[in-house]
Amino acid sequence: MDDRSVYKSIGREEDLKGISRRVSQISVSAIKQMPVLAREVAGAVSLGQGIPSFGTPAFITKVISEALTKDEWIGKYSLQPGLPELKHEIARYLRWKKGISVDAETELFVSCGAMEALAAGIATVVDRGDEVLIPTPNYASHIEQVLFAEGIPVFVPLLEEQGWRLDVEGFRKAITKKTRAIIICNPMNPTGAVFSKEDLLAVAQLALEKDLFVIADEAYDFLIYDNHEYLSCASIPELKDRLIGAFSFSKMYCMTGWRVGFMYASSKIINQALKVHDAFAICAPTVSQCAALAALRATNGKDGPGDNFIKNLVHALGQRRELTCARLDRLKSLFSYQIPRGAYYVFPKIVGSKINSMELAIRLLYEARVISIPGNGFGPSGEGHIRFSFGGTEDEINTAFDRIEEWAQINL
Ligand SMILES: Cc1ncc(COP(=O)(O)O)c(C=O)c1O
């Protein structure tokens, strides 16, 4: 298949006449485009988008199905910053999990997923021409959100051979008078890296020294393997006034479609970000906020249904990680990889072929019927890699790798 038709089919060739510069320069990430493209491929199996295979648990859905028949207000707008009961539960959760004391009234708002919290946070502190340091490879949407705010993404490559470590010196060197913020996604999509305490504290120190915001995307903060050390940026007290934290219910409770998360920041930032939230969303869906409330009420560290659900989820995903790594070990002629320490992604380097990431993803889709995400969608140093998600079932993972092995034998 020639490149042009591929790019056209995933929306790169567009009629931009009359479209604002702000929107013209951004694109829908490959993470979302590949599954759309895959609709043409009957029987394609997915290692693509990061959606856990499990449904939203019954301790959440039961509460909602009852509320839908009883509570008329569930179909109405909530207060704009979110349901007060939910904000109080979130504050309790943050105190318990991250050891921070949060004012539920002023330091939180409930967003339409972590995604909206990130977009609102970036729009709140980034002006036209401001530079934002982004480790690369990185979650594609952060890049689009910076561009949408008319900021300039400045990419600082992660140290792949050191397990995708943060390059703190690289950040220091990249700072200019225009630098406004650093984005830290931890655990990380797409690499599965979990950054060390030492490196995160060094980044925090740099932010304080240079008067920068740290925009922390912690959508996978519950999902760490092997008891790996994990530090939430929200737990660094010195960062308090410079932190914009984005958190999610999507992955922890298998609620990706409910679209609910939250922002934690200083009251000054929350007040301003709420203007963006109002302009773009008004409020997070009330029904989803009720679901998030049921989720947190069931999660208290005392063997509640929420605690058990999360424990089992982390265990199951840990097994899928083992399986994925074992299957990648059989493909050493094509890939080398760093073991994921968190989230449910692995980001192998393509070693056995000169094929680029887009061509590999497209050929895997059309010739092997496996959905993957090309590495070039994750910033400049993503090229030469491919992202596999292990959120799917073990059967799906095995089928996908059987097909890739067969394809590689014939084609490479
Ligand atoms: C790193 C990262 N941040 C944010 C999101 C979006 O989270 P939410 O569903 O809460 O908007 C995702 C979704 O895959 C993600 O991988």
PDB file of C-alpha atoms and ligand atoms in Angstrom, residues 31 50 112-116 118 139 142 185 187-189 217-220 247-251 255-256 259-261 344-345 387, ligand 1:
ATOM      1  CA  ILE A  31      -4.064   5.812  19.071  1.00  0.00           C
ATOM      2  CA  GLY A  50      -5.524   1.171  25.874  1.00  0.00           C
ATOM      3  CA  CYS A 112     -14.512  14.782  31.746  1.00  0.00           C
ATOM      4  CA  GLY A 113     -11.654  12.330  32.244  1.00  0.00           C
ATOM      5  CA  ALA A 114      -8.012  13.152  32.890  1.00  0.00           C
ATOM      6  CA  MET A 115      -7.956  14.319  29.286  1.00  0.00           C
ATOM      7  CA  GLU A 116     -10.126  17.360  29.908  1.00  0.00           C
ATOM      8  CA  LEU A 118      -4.979  18.145  31.094  1.00  0.00           C
ATOM      9  CA  TYR A 139       1.331  10.299  25.169  1.00  0.00           C
ATOM     10  CA  HIS A 142      -0.213  16.127  25.428  1.00  0.00           C
ATOM     11  CA  CYS A 185       3.190  11.234  32.604  1.00  0.00           C
ATOM     12  CA  PRO A 187       3.366   5.642  34.950  1.00  0.00           C
ATOM     13  CA  MET A 188       3.933   6.327  31.364  1.00  0.00           C
ATOM     14  CA  ASN A 189       2.059   5.792  28.161  1.00  0.00           C
ATOM     15  CA  ASP A 217      -0.663  13.021  34.147  1.00  0.00           C
ATOM     16  CA  GLU A 218      -1.223  10.209  36.632  1.00  0.00           C
ATOM     17  CA  ALA A 219      -4.035   8.319  34.900  1.00  0.00           C
ATOM     18  CA  TYR A 220      -2.300   4.997  35.736  1.00  0.00           C
ATOM     19  CA  PHE A 247      -6.281  11.912  37.479  1.00  0.00           C
ATOM     20  CA  SER A 248      -8.714   9.423  36.066  1.00  0.00           C
ATOM     21  CA  PHE A 249     -11.372   6.889  36.979  1.00  0.00           C
ATOM     22  CA  SER A 250     -11.115   5.386  33.474  1.00  0.00           C
ATOM     23  CA  LYS A 251      -8.507   2.732  33.998  1.00  0.00           C
ATOM     24  CA  MET A 255     -14.754   3.176  33.201  1.00  0.00           C
ATOM     25  CA  THR A 256     -13.118   4.499  30.029  1.00  0.00           C
ATOM     26  CA  ARG A 259     -15.536  10.102  30.918  1.00  0.00           C
ATOM     27  CA  VAL A 260     -14.766  11.152  34.444  1.00  0.00           C
ATOM     28  CA  GLY A 261     -11.582  12.236  36.199  1.00  0.00           C
ATOM     29  CA  TYR A 344      -0.384  -1.597  30.250  1.00  0.00           C
ATOM     30  CA  TYR A 345       1.855  -0.725  27.351  1.00  0.00           C
ATOM     31  CA  ARG A 387       3.188   0.418  20.875  1.00  0.00           C
TER      32      ARG A 387
HETATM   33  C1  LIG B   1      -1.478   8.809  29.732  1.00  0.00           C
HETATM   34  C2  LIG B   1      -2.930   9.008  29.582  1.00  0.00           C
HETATM   35  N1  LIG B   1      -3.479  10.132  30.049  1.00  0.00           N
HETATM   36  C3  LIG B   1      -4.783  10.384  29.932  1.00  0.00           C
HETATM   37  C4  LIG B   1      -5.614   9.468  29.310  1.00  0.00           C
HETATM   38  C5  LIG B   1      -7.059   9.787  29.194  1.00  0.00           C
HETATM   39  O1  LIG B   1      -7.679   9.448  30.416  1.00  0.00           O
HETATM   40  P1  LIG B   1      -9.235   9.721  30.622  1.00  0.00           P
HETATM   41  O2  LIG B   1      -9.972   8.554  30.056  1.00  0.00           O
HETATM   42  O3  LIG B   1      -9.380   9.835  32.106  1.00  0.00           O
HETATM   43  O4  LIG B   1      -9.542  10.997  29.927  1.00  0.00           O
HETATM   44  C6  LIG B   1      -5.096   8.282  28.800  1.00  0.00           C
HETATM   45  C7  LIG B   1      -5.955   7.321  28.103  1.00  0.00           C
HETATM   46  O5  LIG B   1      -5.543   6.355  27.520  1.00  0.00           O
HETATM   47  C8  LIG B   1      -3.717   8.048  28.945  1.00  0.00           C
HETATM   48  O6  LIG B   1      -3.157   6.935  28.474  1.00  0.00           O
END
